[in-house]
Short mmCIF file of C-alpha atoms in Angstrom, two decimals:
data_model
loop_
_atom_site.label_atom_id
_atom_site.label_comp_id
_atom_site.label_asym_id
_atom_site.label_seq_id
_atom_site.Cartn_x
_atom_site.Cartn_y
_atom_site.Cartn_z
CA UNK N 1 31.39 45.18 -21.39
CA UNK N 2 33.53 42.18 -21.93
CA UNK N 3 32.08 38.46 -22.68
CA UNK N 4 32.28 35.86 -20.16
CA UNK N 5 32.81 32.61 -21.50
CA UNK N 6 33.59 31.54 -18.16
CA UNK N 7 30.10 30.93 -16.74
CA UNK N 8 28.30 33.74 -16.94
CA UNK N 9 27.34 34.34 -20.89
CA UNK N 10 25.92 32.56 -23.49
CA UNK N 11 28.54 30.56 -24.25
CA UNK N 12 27.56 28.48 -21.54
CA UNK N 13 23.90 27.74 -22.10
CA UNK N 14 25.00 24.89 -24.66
CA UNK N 15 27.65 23.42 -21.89
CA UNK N 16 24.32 23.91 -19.28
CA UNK N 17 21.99 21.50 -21.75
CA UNK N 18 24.60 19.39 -22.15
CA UNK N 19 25.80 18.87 -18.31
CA UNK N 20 22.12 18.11 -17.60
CA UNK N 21 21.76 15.73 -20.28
CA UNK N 22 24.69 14.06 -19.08
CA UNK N 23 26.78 14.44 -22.56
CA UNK N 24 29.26 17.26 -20.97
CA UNK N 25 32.68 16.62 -21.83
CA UNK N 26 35.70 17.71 -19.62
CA UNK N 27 36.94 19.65 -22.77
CA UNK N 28 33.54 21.34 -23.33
CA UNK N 29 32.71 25.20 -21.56
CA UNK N 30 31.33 25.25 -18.44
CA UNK N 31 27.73 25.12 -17.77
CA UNK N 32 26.06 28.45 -16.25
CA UNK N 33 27.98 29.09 -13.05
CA UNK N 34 24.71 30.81 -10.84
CA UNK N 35 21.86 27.75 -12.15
CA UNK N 36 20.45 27.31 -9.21
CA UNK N 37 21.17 23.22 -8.94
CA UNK N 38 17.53 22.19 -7.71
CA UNK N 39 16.07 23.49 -11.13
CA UNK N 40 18.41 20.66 -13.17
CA UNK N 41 18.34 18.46 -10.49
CA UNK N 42 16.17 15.16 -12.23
CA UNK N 43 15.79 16.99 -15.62
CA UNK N 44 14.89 14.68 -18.60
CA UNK N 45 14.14 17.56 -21.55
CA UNK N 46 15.79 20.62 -21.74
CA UNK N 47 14.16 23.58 -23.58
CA UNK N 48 16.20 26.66 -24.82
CA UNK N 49 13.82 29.40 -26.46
CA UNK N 50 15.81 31.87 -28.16
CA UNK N 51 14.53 35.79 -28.08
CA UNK N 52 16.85 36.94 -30.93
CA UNK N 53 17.78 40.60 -29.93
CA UNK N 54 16.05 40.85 -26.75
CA UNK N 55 18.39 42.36 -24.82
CA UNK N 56 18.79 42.88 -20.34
CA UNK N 57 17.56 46.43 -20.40
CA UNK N 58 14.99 45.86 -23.06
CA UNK N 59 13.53 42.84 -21.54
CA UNK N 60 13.08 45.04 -18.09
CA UNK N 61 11.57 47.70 -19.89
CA UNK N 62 9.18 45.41 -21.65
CA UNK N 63 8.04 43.82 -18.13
CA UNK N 64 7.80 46.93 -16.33
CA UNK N 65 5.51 48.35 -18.88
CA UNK N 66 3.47 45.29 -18.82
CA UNK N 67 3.86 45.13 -22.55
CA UNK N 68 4.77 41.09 -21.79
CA UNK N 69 2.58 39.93 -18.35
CA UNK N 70 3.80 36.16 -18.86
CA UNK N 71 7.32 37.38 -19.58
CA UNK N 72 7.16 39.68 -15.93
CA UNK N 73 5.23 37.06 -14.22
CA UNK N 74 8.40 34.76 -14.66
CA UNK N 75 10.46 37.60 -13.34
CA UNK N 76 8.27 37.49 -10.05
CA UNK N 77 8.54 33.93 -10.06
CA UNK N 78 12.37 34.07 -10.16
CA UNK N 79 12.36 37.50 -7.24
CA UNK N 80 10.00 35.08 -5.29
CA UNK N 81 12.35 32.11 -5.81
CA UNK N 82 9.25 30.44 -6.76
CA UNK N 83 11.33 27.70 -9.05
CA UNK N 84 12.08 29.91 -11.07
CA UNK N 85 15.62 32.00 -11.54
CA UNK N 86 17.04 34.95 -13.07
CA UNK N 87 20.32 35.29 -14.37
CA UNK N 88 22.35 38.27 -15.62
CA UNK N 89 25.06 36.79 -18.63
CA UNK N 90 26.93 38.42 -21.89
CA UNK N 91 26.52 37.81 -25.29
CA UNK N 92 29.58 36.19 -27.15
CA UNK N 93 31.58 38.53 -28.95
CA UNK N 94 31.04 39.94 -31.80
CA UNK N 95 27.26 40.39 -29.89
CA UNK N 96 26.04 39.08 -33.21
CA UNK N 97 23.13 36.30 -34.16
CA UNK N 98 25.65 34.38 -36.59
CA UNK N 99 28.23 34.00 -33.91
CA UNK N 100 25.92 32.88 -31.12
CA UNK N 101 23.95 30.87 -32.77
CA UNK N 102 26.52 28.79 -34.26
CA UNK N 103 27.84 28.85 -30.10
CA UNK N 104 24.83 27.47 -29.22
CA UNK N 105 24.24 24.93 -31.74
CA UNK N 106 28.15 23.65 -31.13
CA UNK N 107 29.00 24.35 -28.03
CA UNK N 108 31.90 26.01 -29.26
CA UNK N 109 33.12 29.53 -29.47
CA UNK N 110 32.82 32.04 -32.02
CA UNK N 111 37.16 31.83 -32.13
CA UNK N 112 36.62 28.03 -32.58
CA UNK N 113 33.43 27.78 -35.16
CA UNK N 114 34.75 30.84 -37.14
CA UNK N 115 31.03 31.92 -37.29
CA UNK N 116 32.51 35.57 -36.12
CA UNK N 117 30.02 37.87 -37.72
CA UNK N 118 27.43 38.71 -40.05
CA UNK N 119 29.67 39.67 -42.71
CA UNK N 120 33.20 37.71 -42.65
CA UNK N 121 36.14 37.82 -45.55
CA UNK N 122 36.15 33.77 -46.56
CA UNK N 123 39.26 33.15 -48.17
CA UNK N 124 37.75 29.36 -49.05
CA UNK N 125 35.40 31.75 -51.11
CA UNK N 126 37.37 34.63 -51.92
CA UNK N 127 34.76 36.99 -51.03
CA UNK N 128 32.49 38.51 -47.99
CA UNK N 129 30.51 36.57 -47.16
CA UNK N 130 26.76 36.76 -45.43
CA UNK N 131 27.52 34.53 -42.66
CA UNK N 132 23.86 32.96 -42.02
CA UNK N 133 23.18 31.70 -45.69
CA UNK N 134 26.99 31.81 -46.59
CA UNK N 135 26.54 33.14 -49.79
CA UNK N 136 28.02 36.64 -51.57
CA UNK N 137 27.78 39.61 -48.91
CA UNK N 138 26.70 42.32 -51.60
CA UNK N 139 23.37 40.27 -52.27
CA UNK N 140 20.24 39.75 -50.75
CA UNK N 141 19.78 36.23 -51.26
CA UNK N 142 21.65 33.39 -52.86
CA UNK N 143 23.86 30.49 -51.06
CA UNK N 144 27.36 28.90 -52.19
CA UNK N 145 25.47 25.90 -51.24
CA UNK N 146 22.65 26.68 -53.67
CA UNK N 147 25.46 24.84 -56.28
CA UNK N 148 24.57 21.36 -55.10
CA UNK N 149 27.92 19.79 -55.50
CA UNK N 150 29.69 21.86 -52.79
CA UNK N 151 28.48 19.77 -49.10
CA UNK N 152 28.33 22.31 -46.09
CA UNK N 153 29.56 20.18 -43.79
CA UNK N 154 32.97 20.32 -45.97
CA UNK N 155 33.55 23.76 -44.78
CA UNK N 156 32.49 23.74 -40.75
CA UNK N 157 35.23 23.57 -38.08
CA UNK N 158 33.30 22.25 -35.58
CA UNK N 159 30.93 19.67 -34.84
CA UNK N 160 27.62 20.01 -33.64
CA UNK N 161 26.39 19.22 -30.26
CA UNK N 162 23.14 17.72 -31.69
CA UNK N 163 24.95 15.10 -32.81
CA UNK N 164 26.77 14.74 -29.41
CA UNK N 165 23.86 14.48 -27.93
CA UNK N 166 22.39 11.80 -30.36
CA UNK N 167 26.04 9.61 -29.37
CA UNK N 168 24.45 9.59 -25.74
CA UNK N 169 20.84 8.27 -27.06
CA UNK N 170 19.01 12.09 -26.84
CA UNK N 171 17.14 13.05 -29.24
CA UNK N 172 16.81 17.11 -30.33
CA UNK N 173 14.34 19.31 -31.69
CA UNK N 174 14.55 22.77 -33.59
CA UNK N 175 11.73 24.79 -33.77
CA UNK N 176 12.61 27.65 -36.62
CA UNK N 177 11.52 29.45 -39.39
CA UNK N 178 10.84 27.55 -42.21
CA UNK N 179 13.31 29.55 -44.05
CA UNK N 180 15.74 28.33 -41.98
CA UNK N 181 15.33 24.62 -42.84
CA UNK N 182 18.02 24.47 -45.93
CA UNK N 183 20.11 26.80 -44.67
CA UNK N 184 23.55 26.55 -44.38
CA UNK N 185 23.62 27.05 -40.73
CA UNK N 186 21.22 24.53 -39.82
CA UNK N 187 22.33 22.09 -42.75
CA UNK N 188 26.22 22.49 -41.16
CA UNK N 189 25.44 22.45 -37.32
CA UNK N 190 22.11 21.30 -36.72
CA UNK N 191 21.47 18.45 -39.42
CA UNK N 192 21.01 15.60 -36.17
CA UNK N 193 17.91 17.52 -34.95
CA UNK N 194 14.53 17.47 -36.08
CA UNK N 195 13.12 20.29 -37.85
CA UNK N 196 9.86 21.46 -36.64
CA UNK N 197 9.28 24.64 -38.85
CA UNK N 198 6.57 27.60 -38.68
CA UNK N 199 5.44 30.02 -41.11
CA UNK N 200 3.53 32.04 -38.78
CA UNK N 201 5.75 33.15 -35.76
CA UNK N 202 2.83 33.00 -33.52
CA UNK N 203 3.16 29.21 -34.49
CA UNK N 204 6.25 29.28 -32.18
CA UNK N 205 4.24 28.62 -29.78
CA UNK N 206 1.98 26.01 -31.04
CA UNK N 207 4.97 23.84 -32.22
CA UNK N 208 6.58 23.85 -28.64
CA UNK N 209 3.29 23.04 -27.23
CA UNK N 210 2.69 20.38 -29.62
CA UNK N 211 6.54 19.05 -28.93
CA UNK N 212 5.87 19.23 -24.63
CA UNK N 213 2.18 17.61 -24.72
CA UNK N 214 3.14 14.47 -27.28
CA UNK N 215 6.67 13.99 -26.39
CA UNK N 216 7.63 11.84 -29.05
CA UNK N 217 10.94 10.90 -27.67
CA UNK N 218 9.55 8.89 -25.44
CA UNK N 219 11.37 7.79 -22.56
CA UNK N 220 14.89 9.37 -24.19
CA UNK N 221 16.61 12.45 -23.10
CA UNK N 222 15.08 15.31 -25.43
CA UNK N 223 16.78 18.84 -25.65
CA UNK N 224 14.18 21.16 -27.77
CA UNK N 225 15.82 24.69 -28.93
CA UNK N 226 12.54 27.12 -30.37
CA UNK N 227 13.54 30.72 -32.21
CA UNK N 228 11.98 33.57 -32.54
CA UNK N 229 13.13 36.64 -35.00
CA UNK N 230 10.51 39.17 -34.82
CA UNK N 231 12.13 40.92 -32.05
CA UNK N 232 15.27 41.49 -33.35
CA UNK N 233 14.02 42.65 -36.89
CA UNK N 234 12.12 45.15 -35.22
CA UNK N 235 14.72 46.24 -33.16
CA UNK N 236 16.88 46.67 -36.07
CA UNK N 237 14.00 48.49 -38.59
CA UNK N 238 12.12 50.53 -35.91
CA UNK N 239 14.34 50.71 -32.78
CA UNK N 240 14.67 48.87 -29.44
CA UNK N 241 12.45 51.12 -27.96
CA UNK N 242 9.69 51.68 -31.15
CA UNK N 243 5.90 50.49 -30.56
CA UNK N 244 6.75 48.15 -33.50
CA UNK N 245 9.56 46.43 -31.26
CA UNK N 246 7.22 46.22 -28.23
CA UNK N 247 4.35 44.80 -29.53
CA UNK N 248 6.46 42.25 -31.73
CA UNK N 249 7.77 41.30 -27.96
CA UNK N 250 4.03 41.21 -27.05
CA UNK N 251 3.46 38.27 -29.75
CA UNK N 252 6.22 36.40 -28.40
CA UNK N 253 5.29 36.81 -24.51
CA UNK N 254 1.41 35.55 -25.97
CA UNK N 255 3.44 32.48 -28.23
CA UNK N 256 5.42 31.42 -25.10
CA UNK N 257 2.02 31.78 -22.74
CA UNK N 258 0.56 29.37 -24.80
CA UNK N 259 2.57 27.08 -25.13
CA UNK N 260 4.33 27.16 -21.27
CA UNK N 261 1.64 28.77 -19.10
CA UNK N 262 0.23 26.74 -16.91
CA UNK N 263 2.63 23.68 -16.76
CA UNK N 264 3.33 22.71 -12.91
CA UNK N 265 7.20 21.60 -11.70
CA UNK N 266 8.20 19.01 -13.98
CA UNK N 267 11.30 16.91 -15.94
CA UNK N 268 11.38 19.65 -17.84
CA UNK N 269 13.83 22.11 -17.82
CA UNK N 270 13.15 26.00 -19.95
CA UNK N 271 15.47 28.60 -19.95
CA UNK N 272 14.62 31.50 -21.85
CA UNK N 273 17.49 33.95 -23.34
CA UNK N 274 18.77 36.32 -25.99
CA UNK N 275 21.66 35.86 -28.19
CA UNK N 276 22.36 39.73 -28.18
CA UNK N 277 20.50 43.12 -27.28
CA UNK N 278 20.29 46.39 -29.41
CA UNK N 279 22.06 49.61 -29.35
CA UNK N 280 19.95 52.23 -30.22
CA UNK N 281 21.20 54.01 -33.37
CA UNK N 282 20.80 57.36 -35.63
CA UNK N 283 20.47 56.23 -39.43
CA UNK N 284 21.54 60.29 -40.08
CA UNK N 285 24.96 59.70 -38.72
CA UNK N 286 25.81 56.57 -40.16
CA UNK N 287 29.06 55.95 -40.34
CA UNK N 288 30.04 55.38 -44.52
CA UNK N 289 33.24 52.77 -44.01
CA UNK N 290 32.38 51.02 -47.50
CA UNK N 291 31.90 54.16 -49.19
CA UNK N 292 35.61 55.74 -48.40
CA UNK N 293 37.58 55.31 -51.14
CA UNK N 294 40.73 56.65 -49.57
CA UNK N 295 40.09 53.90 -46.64
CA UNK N 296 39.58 51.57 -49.16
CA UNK N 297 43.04 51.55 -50.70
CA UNK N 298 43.90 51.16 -47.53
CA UNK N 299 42.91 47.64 -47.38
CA UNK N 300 43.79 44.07 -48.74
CA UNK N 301 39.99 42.60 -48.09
CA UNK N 302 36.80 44.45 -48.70
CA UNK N 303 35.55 46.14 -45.25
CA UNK N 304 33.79 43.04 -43.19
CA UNK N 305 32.31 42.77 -39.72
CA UNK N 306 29.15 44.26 -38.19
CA UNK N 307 27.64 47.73 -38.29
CA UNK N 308 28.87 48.17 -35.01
CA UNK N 309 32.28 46.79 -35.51
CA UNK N 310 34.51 46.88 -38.58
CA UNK N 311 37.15 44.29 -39.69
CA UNK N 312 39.55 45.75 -41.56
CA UNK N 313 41.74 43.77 -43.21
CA UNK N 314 44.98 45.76 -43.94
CA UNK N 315 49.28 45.47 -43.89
CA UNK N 316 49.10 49.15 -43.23
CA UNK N 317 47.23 49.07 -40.31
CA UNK N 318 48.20 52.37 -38.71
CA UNK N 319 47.42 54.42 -41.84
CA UNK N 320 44.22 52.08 -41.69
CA UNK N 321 43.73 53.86 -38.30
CA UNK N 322 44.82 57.50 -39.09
CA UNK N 323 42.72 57.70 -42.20
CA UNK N 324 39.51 56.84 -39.96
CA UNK N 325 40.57 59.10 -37.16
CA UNK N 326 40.73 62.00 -39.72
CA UNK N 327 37.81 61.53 -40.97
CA UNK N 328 35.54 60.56 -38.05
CA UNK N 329 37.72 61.72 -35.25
CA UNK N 330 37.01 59.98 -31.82
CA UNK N 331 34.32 57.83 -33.35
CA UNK N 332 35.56 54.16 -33.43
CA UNK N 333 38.01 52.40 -30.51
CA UNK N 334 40.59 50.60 -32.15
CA UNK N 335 42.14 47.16 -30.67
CA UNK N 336 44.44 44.58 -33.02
CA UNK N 337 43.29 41.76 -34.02
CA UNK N 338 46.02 39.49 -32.36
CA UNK N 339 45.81 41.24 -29.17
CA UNK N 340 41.78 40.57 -29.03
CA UNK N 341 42.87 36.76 -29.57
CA UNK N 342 45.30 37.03 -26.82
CA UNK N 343 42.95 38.40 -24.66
CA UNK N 344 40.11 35.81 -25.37
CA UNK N 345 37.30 38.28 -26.51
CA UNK N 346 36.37 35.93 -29.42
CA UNK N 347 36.34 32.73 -26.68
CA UNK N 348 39.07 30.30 -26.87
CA UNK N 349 41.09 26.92 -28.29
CA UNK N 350 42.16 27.33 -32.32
CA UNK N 351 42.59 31.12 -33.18
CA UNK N 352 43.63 30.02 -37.08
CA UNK N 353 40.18 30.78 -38.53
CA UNK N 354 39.61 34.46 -36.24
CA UNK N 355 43.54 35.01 -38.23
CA UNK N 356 41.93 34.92 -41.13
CA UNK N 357 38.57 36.20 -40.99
CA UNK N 358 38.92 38.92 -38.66
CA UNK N 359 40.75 41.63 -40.01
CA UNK N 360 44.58 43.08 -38.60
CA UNK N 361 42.86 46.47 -37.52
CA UNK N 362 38.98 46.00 -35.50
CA UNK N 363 37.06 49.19 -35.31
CA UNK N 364 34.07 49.91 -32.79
CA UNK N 365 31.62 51.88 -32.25
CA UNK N 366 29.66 53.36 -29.28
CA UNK N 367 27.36 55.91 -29.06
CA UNK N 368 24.19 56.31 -31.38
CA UNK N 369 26.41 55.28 -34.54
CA UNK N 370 26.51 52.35 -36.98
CA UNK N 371 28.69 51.92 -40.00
CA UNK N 372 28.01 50.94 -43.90
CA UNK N 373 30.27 47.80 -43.52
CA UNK N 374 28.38 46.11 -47.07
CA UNK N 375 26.02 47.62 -49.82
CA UNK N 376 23.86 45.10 -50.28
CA UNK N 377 22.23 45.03 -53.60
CA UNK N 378 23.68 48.50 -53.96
CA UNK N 379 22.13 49.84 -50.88
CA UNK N 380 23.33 50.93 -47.56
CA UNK N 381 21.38 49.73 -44.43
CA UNK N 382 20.08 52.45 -42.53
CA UNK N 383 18.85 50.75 -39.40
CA UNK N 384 17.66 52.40 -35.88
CA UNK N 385 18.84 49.27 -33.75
CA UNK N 386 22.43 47.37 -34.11
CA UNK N 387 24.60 44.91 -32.53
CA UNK N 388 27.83 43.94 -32.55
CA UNK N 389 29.65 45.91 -30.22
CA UNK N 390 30.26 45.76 -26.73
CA UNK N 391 27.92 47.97 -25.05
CA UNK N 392 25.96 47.14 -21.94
CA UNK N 393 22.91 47.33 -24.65
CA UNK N 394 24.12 45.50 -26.80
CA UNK N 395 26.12 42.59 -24.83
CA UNK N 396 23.82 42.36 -21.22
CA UNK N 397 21.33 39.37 -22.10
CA UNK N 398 18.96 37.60 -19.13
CA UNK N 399 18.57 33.63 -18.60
CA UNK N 400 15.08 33.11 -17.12
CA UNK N 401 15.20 29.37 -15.99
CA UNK N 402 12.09 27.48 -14.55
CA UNK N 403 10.99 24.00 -14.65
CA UNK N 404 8.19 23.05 -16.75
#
């Protein structure tokens, strides 16, 4: 499944809060094509909550099981047309948090930010690099940015929309993990909003309930984006489809009951999304890229990229191919690099940072297979859900939209 940055993905969500908080720009994406216009007609607060990993299919499955009643009731609201709308959209590509993310907190594409996946080559840093902390791919923890004389802000491409949206006199809110307040991603792209953390994720909801019933922007504009992780980790340790994963999905539908049940037709404007879904995957048949030494030689760059798609950076890029078609015959499609550009699957505008970071030779998998793209701290992940790709799993993600 290809992205749509034309309307229809999640590209768009950030040119949707921004056309109703009247900061769109004629150079900006275009807002969600199928938004019913009644439910941003008169809007003065836009909320974006932020399922990370809660994919089309899984979200369906959730509500049909009745694993998440306020999540399904929405879903009869929108089949009713009871204010309330669902949309069908695709996750940016790479189908990857650090990608979309960066999307939605630029308004940008993952070609234009650079933020392409989880684990990019940075030349600026000579190294791969963990995308989400920016610091050395091979450990757990740690941050370029940890060395307090090297800014953040020095090394984005793009600006952030919070700040856009500050220009025009709104104000903006993040609701995240408390981890997340000093991270480089927030510190580069979201540094104009206020940080409302949680420790608790059940405090998700408490936060955004606290945020809608005290409003303290006043009369201002007000665009509030809330995250949750939970999902997504589950996804990834237990499976999209694992008891773990569906009651973690259960805490969120309770979080978001709380703190959006109950609210009649308002200025307020929710839509409720994912960033990516999960392809379910067999840690016995991971796919050992790192680990090849023969592949490895191959290459100019250490492997980067996501478990479910390699970038392999390489000036001998059909023995690149030939070497992984030996050894896991028919397991990866292959596509070059410039050709993706050409084609627009990492968005559009400046390709000169997707040149760099993306490797000459991409390599995907489908199918119940991920790859060992990094060892981190010596280990390989062995996960059971995974992302990247272009699966209907992985890249179909819903846009509930009601007013609140």
């Amino acid at each position: 499944m290809l992205p749509d940055y034309d309307g229809r993905g999640f590209a768009n969500i950030p040119a949707t809060v921004l056309a109703t908080l009247g900061a769109r720009e004629e150079r900006d994406m275009l807002p969600l094509l199928d938004l019913d216009p009644a439910l941003a007609d008169g809007v003065r607060q836009v909320v974006v909550v932020v399922a990370d990993g809660l994919g089309w299919g899984q979200l369906h499955r959730l509500c049909e099981r009745r694993d998440t009643p306020f999540l399904a009731s929405l879903l009869e609201r929108a089949r009713a047309r009871d204010q309330a709308q669902l949309l069908e959209a695709t996750s940016v590509f790479p189908s990857t948090t650090a990608a979309a993310i960066t999307t939605l907190n630029t308004g940008r594409t993952p070609q234009e930010h650079g933020n392409l996946a989880y684990f990019c080559w940075l030349e600026e840093f000579g190294q791969v690099t963990q995308m989400l902390r920016w610091g050395p791919a091979t450990q757990r923890r740690g941050s370029y940015f940890d060395d307090r004389t090297l800014d953040p802000v020095r090394y984005r491409l793009v600006a952030s929309m919070h700040a856009r949206l500050a220009e025009r006199g709104a104000r903006s809110y993040l609701i995240e993990p408390e981890l997340f307040r000093h991270e480089a991603m927030t510190r580069m792209h979201a540094a104009e909003a206020e940080f409302f953390g949680y420790v608790l994720p059940s405090t998700l909801g408490v936060r955004l309930r606290q945020l809608l019933d005290q409003r303290p922007w006043g009369s201002a504009l007000a665009y509030v984006y809330a995250y949750w992780a939970g999902v997504d980790t589950a996804a990834h340790l237990y499976g999209p489809r694992s008891p773990e994963h569906d009651l973690e999905a259960a805490l969120l539908d309770r979080a978001l009951e709380h703190a959006l049940a109950g609210r009649s037709a308002g200025e307020t404007l929710v839509l409720l999304t994912a960033d990516h879904g999960h392809a379910e995957v067999d840690p016995k048949h991971l796919v050992d890229l790192e680990g090849d030494a023969e592949l490895r030689s191959l290459l100019t760059h250490p492997v980067a990229g996501e478990p479910r798609l390699a970038f392999l950076h390489t000036d001998r890029p059909d023995a690149v191919r030939d070497r992984i078609q030996a050894r896991w015959p028919g397991a990866f499609t292959f596509f070059d690099r410039d050709e993706a550009i050409a084609e627009g699957l990492f968005g559009r505008g400046d390709a000169s940072a997707a040149r760099r970071r993306v490797g000459e030779v991409c390599a995907m998998l489908s199918g119940p297979r991920a790859a060992t793209i990094v060892r981190v701290d010596g280990q390989a992940v062995q996960h059971r859900g995974a992302h990247g790709g272009m699966s209907g799993d992985e890249m179909r993600i819903p846009v509930i939209a009601w007013r609140a």
